[in-house]
PDB file of C-alpha atoms in Angstrom:
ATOM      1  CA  UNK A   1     219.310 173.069  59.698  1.00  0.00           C
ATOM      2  CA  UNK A   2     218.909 169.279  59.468  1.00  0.00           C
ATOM      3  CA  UNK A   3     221.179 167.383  57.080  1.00  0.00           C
ATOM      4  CA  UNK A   4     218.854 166.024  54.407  1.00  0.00           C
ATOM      5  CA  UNK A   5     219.263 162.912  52.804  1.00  0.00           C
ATOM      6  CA  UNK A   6     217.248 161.622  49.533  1.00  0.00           C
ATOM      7  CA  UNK A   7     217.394 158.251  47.873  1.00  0.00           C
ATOM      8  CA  UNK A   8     218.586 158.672  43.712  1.00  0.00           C
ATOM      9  CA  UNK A   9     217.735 155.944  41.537  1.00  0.00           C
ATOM     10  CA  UNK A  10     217.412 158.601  38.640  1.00  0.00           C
ATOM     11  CA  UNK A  11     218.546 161.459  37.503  1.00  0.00           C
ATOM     12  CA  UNK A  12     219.252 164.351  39.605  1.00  0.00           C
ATOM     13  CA  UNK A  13     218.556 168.337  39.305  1.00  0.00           C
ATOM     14  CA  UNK A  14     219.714 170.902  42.333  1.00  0.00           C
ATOM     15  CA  UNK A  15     218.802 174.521  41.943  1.00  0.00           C
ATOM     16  CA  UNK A  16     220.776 176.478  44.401  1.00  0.00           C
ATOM     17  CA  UNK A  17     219.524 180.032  44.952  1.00  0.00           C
ATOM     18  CA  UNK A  18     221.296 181.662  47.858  1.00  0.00           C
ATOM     19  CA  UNK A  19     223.040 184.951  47.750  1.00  0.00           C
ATOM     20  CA  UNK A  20     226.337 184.182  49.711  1.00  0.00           C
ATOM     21  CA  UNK A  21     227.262 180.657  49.847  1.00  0.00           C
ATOM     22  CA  UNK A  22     229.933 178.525  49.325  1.00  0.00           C
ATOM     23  CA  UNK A  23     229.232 175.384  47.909  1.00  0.00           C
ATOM     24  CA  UNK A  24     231.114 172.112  47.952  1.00  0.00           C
ATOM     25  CA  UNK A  25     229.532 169.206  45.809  1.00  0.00           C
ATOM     26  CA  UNK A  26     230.986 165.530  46.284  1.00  0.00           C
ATOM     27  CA  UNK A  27     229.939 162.494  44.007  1.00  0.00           C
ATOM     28  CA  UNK A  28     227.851 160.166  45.917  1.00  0.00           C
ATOM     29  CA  UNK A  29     225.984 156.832  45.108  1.00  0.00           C
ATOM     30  CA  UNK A  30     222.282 155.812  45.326  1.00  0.00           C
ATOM     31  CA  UNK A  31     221.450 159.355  47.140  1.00  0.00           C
ATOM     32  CA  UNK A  32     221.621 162.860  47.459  1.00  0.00           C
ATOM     33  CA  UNK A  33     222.932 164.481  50.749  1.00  0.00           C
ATOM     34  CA  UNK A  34     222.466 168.334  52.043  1.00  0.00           C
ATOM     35  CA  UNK A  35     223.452 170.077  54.874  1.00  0.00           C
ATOM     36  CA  UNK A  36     223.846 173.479  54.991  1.00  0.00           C
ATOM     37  CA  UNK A  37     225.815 175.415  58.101  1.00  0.00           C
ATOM     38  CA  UNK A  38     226.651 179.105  58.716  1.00  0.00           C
ATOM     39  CA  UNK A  39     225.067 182.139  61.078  1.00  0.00           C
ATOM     40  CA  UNK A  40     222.353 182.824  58.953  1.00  0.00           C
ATOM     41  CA  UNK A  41     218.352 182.566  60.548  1.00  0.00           C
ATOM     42  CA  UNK A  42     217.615 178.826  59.714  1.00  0.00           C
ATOM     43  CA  UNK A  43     214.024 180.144  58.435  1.00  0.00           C
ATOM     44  CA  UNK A  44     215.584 182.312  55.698  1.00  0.00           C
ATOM     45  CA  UNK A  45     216.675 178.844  53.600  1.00  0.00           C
ATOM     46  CA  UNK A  46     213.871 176.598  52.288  1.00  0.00           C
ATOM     47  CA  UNK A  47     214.706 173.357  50.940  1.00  0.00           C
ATOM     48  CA  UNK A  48     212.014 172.261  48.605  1.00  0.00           C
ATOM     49  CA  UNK A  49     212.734 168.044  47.587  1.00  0.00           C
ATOM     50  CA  UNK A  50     210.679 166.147  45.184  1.00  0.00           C
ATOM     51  CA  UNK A  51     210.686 162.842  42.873  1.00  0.00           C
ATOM     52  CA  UNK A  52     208.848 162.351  40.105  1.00  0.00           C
ATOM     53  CA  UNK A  53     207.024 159.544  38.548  1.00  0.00           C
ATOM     54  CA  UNK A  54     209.852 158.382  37.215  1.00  0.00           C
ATOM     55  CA  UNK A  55     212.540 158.868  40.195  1.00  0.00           C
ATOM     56  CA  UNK A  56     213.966 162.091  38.610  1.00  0.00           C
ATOM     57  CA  UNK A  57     215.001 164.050  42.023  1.00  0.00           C
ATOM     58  CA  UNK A  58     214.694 167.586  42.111  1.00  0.00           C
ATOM     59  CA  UNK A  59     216.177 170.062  45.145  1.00  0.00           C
ATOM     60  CA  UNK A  60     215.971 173.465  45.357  1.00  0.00           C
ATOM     61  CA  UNK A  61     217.634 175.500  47.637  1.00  0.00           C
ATOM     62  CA  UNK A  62     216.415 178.927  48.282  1.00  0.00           C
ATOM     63  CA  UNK A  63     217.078 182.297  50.664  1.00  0.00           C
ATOM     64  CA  UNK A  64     213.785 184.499  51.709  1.00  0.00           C
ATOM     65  CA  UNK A  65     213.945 187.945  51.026  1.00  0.00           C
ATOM     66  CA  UNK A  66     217.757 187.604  49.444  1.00  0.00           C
ATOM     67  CA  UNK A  67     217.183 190.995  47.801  1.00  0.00           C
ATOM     68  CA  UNK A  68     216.089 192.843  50.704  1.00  0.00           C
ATOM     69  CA  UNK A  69     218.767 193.083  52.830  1.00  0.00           C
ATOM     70  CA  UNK A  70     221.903 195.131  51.676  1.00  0.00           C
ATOM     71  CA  UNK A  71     225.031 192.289  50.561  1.00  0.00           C
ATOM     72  CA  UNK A  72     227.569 193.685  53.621  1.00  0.00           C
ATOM     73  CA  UNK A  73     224.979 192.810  56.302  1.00  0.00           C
ATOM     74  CA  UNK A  74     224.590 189.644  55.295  1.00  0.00           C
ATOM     75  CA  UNK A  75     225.929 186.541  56.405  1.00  0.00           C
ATOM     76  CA  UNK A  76     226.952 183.735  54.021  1.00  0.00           C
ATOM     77  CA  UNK A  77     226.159 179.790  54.400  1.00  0.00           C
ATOM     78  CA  UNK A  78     228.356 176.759  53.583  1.00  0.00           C
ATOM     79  CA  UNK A  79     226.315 174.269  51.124  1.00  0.00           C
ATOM     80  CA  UNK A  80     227.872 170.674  51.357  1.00  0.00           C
ATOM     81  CA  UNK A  81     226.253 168.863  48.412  1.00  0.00           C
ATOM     82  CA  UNK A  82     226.218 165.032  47.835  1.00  0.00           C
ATOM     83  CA  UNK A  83     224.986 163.647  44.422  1.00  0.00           C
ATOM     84  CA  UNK A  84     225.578 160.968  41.938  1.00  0.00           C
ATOM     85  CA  UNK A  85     227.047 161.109  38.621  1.00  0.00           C
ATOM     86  CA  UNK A  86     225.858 163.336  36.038  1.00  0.00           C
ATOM     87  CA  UNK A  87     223.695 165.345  38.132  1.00  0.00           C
ATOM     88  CA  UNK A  88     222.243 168.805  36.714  1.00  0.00           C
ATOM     89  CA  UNK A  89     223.370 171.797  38.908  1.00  0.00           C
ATOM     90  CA  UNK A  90     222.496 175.355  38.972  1.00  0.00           C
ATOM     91  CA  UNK A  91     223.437 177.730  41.231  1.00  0.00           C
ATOM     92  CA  UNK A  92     221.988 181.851  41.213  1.00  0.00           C
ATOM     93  CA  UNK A  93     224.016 183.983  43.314  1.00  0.00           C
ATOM     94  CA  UNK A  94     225.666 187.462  44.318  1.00  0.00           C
ATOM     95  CA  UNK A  95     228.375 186.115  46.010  1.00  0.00           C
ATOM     96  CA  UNK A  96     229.139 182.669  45.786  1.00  0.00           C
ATOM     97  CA  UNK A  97     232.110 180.196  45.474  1.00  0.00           C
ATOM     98  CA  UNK A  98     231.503 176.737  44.077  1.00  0.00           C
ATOM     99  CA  UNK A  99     233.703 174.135  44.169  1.00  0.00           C
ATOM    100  CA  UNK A 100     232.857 170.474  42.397  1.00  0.00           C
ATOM    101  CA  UNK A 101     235.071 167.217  42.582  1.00  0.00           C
ATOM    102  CA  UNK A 102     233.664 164.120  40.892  1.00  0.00           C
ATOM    103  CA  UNK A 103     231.122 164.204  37.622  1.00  0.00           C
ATOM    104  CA  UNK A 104     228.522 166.070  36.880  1.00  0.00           C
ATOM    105  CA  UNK A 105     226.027 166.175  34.076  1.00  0.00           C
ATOM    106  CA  UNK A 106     225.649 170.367  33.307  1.00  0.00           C
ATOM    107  CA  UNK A 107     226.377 173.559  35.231  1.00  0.00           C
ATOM    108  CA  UNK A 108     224.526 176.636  34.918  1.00  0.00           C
ATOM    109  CA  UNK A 109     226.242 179.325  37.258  1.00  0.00           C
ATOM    110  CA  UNK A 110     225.309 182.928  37.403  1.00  0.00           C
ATOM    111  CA  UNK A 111     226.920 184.795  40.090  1.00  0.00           C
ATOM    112  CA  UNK A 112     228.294 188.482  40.912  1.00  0.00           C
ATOM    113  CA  UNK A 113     231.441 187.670  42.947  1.00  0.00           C
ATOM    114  CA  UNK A 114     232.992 183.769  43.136  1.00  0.00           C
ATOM    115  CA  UNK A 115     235.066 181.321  41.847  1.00  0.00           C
ATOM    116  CA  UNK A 116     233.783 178.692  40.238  1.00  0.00           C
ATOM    117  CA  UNK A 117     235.854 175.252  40.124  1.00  0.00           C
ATOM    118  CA  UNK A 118     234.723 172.160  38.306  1.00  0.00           C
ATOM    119  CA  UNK A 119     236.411 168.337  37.887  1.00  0.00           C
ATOM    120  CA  UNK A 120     234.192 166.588  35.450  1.00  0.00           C
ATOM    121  CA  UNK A 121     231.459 167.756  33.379  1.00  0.00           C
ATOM    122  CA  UNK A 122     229.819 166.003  30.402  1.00  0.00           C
ATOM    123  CA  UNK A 123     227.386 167.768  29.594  1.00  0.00           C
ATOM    124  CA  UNK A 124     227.581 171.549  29.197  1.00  0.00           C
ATOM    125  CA  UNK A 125     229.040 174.059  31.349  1.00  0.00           C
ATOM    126  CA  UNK A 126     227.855 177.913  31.400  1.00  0.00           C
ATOM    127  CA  UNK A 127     229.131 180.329  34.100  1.00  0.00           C
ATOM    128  CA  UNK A 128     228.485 184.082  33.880  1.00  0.00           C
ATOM    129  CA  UNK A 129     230.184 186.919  36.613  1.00  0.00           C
ATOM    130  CA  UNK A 130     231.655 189.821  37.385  1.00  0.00           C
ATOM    131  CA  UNK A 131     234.681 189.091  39.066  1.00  0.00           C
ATOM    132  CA  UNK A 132     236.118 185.263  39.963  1.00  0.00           C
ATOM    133  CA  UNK A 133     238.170 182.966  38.251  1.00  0.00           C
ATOM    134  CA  UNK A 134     236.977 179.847  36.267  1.00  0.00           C
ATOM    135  CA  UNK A 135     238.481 176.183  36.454  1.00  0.00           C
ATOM    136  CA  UNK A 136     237.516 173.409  35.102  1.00  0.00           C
ATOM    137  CA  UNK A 137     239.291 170.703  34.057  1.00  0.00           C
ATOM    138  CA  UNK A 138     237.176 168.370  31.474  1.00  0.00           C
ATOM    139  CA  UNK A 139     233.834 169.430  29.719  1.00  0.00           C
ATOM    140  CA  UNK A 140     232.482 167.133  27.677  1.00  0.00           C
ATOM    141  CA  UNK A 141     229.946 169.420  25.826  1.00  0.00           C
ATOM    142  CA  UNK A 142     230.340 173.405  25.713  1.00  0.00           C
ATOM    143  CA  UNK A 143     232.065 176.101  28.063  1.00  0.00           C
ATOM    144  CA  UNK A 144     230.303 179.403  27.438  1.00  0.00           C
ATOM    145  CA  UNK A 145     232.141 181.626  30.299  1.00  0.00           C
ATOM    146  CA  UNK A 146     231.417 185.446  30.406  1.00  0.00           C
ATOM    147  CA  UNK A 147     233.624 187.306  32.945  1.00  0.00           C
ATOM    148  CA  UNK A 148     234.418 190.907  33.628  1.00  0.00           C
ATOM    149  CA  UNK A 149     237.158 190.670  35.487  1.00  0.00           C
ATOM    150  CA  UNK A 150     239.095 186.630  36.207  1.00  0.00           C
ATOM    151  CA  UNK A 151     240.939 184.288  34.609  1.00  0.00           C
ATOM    152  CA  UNK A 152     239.350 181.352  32.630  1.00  0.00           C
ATOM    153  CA  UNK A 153     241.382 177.781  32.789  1.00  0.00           C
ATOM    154  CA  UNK A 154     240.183 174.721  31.296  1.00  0.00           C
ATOM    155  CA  UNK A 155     241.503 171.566  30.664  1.00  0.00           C
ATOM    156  CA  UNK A 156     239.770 169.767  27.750  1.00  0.00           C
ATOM    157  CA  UNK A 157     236.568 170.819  26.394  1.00  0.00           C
ATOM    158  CA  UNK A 158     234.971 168.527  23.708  1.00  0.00           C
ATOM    159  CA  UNK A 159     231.985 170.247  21.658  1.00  0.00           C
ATOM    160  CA  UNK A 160     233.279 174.014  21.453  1.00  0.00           C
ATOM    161  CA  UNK A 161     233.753 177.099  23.684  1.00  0.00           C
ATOM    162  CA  UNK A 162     232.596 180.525  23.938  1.00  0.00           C
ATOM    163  CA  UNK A 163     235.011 182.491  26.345  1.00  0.00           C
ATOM    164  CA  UNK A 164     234.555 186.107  27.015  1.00  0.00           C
ATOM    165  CA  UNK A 165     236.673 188.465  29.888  1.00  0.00           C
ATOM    166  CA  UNK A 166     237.688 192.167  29.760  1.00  0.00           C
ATOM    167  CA  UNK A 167     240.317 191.683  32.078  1.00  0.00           C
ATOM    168  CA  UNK A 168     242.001 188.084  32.952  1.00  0.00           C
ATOM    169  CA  UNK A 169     243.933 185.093  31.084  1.00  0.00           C
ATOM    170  CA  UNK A 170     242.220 182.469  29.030  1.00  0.00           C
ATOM    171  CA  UNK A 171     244.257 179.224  28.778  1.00  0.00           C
ATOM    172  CA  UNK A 172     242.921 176.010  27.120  1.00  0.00           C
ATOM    173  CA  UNK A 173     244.729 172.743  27.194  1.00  0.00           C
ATOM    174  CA  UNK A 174     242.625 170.601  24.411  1.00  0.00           C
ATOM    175  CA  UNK A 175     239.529 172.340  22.256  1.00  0.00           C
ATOM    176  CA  UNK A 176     237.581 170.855  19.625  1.00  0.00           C
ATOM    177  CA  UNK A 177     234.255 172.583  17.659  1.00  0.00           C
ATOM    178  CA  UNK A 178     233.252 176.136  17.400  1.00  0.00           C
ATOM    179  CA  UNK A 179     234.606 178.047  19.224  1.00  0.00           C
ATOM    180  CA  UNK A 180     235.593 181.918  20.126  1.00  0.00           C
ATOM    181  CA  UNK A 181     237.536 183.957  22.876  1.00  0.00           C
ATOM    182  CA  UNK A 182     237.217 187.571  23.351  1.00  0.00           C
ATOM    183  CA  UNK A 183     239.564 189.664  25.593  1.00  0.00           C
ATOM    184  CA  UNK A 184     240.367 193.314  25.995  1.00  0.00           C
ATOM    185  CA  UNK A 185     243.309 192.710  28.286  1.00  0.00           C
ATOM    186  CA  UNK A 186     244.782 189.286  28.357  1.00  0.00           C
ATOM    187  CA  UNK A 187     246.898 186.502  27.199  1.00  0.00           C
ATOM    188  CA  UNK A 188     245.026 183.767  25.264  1.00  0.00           C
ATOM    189  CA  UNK A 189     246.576 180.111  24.717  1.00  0.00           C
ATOM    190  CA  UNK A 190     245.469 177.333  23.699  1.00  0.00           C
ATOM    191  CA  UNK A 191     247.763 174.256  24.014  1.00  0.00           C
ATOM    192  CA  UNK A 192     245.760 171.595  20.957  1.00  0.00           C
ATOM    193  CA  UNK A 193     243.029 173.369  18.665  1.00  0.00           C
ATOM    194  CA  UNK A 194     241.623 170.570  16.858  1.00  0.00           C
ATOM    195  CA  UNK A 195     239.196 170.435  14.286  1.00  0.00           C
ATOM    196  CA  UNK A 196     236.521 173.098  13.353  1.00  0.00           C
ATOM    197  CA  UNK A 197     237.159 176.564  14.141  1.00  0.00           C
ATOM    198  CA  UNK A 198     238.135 178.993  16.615  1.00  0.00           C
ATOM    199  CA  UNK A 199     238.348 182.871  16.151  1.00  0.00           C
ATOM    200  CA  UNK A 200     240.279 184.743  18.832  1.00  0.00           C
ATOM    201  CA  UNK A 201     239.903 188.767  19.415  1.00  0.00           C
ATOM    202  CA  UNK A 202     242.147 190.419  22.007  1.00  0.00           C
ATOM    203  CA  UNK A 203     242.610 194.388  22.256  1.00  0.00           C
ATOM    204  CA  UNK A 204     245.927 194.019  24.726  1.00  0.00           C
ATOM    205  CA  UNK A 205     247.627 190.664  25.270  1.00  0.00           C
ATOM    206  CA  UNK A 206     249.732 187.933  23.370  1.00  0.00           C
ATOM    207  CA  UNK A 207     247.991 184.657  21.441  1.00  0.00           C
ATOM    208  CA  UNK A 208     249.414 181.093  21.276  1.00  0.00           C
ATOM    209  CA  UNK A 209     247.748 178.309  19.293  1.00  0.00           C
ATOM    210  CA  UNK A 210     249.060 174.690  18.607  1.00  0.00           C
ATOM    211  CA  UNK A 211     247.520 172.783  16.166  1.00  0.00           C
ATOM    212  CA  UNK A 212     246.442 169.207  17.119  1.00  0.00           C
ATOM    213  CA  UNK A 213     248.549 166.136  15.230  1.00  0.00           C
ATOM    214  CA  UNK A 214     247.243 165.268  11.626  1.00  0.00           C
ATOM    215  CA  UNK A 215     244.518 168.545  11.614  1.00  0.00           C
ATOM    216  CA  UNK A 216     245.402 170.959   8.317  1.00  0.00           C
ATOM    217  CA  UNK A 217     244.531 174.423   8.946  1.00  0.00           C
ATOM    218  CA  UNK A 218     243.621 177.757   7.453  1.00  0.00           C
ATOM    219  CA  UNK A 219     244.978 180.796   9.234  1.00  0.00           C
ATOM    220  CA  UNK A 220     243.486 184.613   8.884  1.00  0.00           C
ATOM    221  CA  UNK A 221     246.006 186.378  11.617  1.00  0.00           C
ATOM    222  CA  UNK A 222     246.325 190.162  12.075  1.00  0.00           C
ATOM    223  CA  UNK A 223     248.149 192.492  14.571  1.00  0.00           C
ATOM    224  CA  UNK A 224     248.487 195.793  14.631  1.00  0.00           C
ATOM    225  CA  UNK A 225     251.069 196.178  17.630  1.00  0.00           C
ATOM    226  CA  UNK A 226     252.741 192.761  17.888  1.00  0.00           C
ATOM    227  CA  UNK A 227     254.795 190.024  15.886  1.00  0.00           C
ATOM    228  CA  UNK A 228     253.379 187.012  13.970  1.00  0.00           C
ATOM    229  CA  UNK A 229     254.987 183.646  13.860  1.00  0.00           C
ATOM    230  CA  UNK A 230     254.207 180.369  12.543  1.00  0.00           C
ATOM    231  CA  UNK A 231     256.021 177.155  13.441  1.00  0.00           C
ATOM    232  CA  UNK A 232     253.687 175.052  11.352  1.00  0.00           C
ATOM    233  CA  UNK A 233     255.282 173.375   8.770  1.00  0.00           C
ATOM    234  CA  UNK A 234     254.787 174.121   5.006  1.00  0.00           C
ATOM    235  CA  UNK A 235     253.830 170.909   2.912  1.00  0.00           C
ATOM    236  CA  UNK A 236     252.689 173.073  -0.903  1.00  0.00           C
ATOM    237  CA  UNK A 237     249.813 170.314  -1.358  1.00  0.00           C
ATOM    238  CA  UNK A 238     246.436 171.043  -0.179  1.00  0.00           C
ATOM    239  CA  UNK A 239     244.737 168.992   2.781  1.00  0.00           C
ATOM    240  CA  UNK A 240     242.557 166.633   1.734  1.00  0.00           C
ATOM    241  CA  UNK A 241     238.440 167.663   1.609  1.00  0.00           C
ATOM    242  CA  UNK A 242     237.951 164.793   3.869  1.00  0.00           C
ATOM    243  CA  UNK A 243     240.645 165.301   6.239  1.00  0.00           C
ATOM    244  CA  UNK A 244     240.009 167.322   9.446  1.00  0.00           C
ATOM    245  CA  UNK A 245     240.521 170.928   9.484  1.00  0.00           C
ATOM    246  CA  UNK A 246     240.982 173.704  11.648  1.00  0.00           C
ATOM    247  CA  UNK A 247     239.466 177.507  10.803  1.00  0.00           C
ATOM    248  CA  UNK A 248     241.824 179.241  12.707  1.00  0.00           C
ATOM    249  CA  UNK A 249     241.304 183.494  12.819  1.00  0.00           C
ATOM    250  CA  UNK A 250     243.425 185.628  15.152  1.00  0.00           C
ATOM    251  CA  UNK A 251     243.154 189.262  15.459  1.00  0.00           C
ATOM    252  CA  UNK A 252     244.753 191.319  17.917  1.00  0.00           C
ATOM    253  CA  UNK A 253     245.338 195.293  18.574  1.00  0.00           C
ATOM    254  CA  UNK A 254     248.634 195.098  20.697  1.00  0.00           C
ATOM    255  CA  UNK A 255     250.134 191.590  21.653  1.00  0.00           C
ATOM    256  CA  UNK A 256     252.354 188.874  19.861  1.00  0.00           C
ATOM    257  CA  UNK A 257     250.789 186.163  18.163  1.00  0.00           C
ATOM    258  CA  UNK A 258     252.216 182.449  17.586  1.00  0.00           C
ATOM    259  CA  UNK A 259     251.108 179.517  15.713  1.00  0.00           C
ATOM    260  CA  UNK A 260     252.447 176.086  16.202  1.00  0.00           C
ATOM    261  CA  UNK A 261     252.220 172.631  16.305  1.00  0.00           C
ATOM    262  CA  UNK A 262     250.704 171.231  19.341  1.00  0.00           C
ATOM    263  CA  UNK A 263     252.979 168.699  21.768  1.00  0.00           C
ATOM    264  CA  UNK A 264     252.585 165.346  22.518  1.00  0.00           C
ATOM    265  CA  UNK A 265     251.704 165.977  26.090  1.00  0.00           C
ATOM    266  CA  UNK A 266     248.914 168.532  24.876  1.00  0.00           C
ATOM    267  CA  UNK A 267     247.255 166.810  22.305  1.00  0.00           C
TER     268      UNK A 267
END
């Protein structure tokens, strides 16, 4: 297939609905760029491109008859993306890896089997699988992750997250808003919790928490298996109504659970 090359003066949208792929998106400037290489038929990918009125670019990406044929007689494509900053991106798959450097606006990303690894996102990021691991390193809005197997990783995520894996590690650098993280079987940190609330259910694995610099908190933690510490220091004056505050609730069946005060470096 042909590379493809679109001029951007707007804002972008790719839909990409292939069931093995693995897509690579690069930051670009003024256009989007597409190729797309691998063994599959050429006709079984359509690429539909159009621009609106008002220079909004939308691409969509899709396989023929990706239900039909049986997953292990299949053969995957590479999808090497090129769009500007803060482009819109959703990708449907069975099997699919995706792998983003630069900034993007939103990701939607619903796939079976894949890792998905993200840079910059300021908008909202949602990703829902089976099995893969999660990475992504700055969200400006939400990360809503649902995983039943694979490890979720993030670096700072601004407006709240919603993180949910039977089996596989959550870790969380910086996290601000509402937020929740459900485990059966995993460890659960998060480096700098700062204000709102976060509630954190695990059935096997440990919990660490540090609370961000000059956010007061107000701790409901339970364990039925496990010890419970608290390195946050005692002051015997309540926090301010207008200060920030953190509603912190930790329950676990078997696992440790530790409450401090975030580092430096973390916060």
């Amino acid at each position: 297939m042909n590379p493809l090359s679109v001029p951007a003066t707007a804002a972008v949208e790719v839909t990409i609905a292939v069931a093995v792929a693995q897509i690579r998106v690069t930051e670009s400037t003024g256009e989007v760029r597409l190729e797309i290489t691998g063994q599959k038929d050429p006709d079984d990918i359509t690429v539909e491109s159009t621009t609106d009125a008002d220079g909004r670019v939308r691409l969509k990406v899709s396989e023929r008859r990706r239900f039909v044929v049986s997953l292990r007689r299949r053969q995957g494509v590479v999808i090497d993306l090129a769009a500007p900053s803060g482009t819109e991106l959703v990708v449907d798959g069975v099997a699919a890896d995706l792998h983003s450097t630069g900034t993007l606006g939103s990701v939607h990303c619903s796939t079976a089997a894949g890792d998905t690894r993200l840079d910059h996102v300021t908008g909202d990021v949602h990703v829902k699988g089976a099995t893969g691991d999660v990475r992504v390193a700055v969200v400006g809005g939400e990360l809503n992750v649902h995983l039943v197997s694979g490890d979720v990783t993030a670096g700072d995520v601004a407006a709240g997250a919603q993180l949910r894996t039977a089996s596989g590690k959550v870790i969380v650098g910086g996290l601000r808003g509402i937020s929740a993280v459900n485990s059966v079987s995993g460890d659960v940190r998060v480096a700098s919790a700062g204000a709102g609330s976060l509630a954190v259910q695990v059935l096997s694995g440990d919990v660490s928490v540090g609370i961000a610099p000059g956010v007061g908190s107000a701790l409901d933690v339970s364990t039925l298996s496990g010890r419970t510490t608290s390195d946050l220091p005692v002051t015997g004056s309540p926090t301010h109504p207008d200060s920030p505050r953190l509603d912190l609730t930790v329950s676990t069946v078997s696992g440790d659970v530790r409450i401090h005060p975030a580092s430096k470096e973390a916060a």
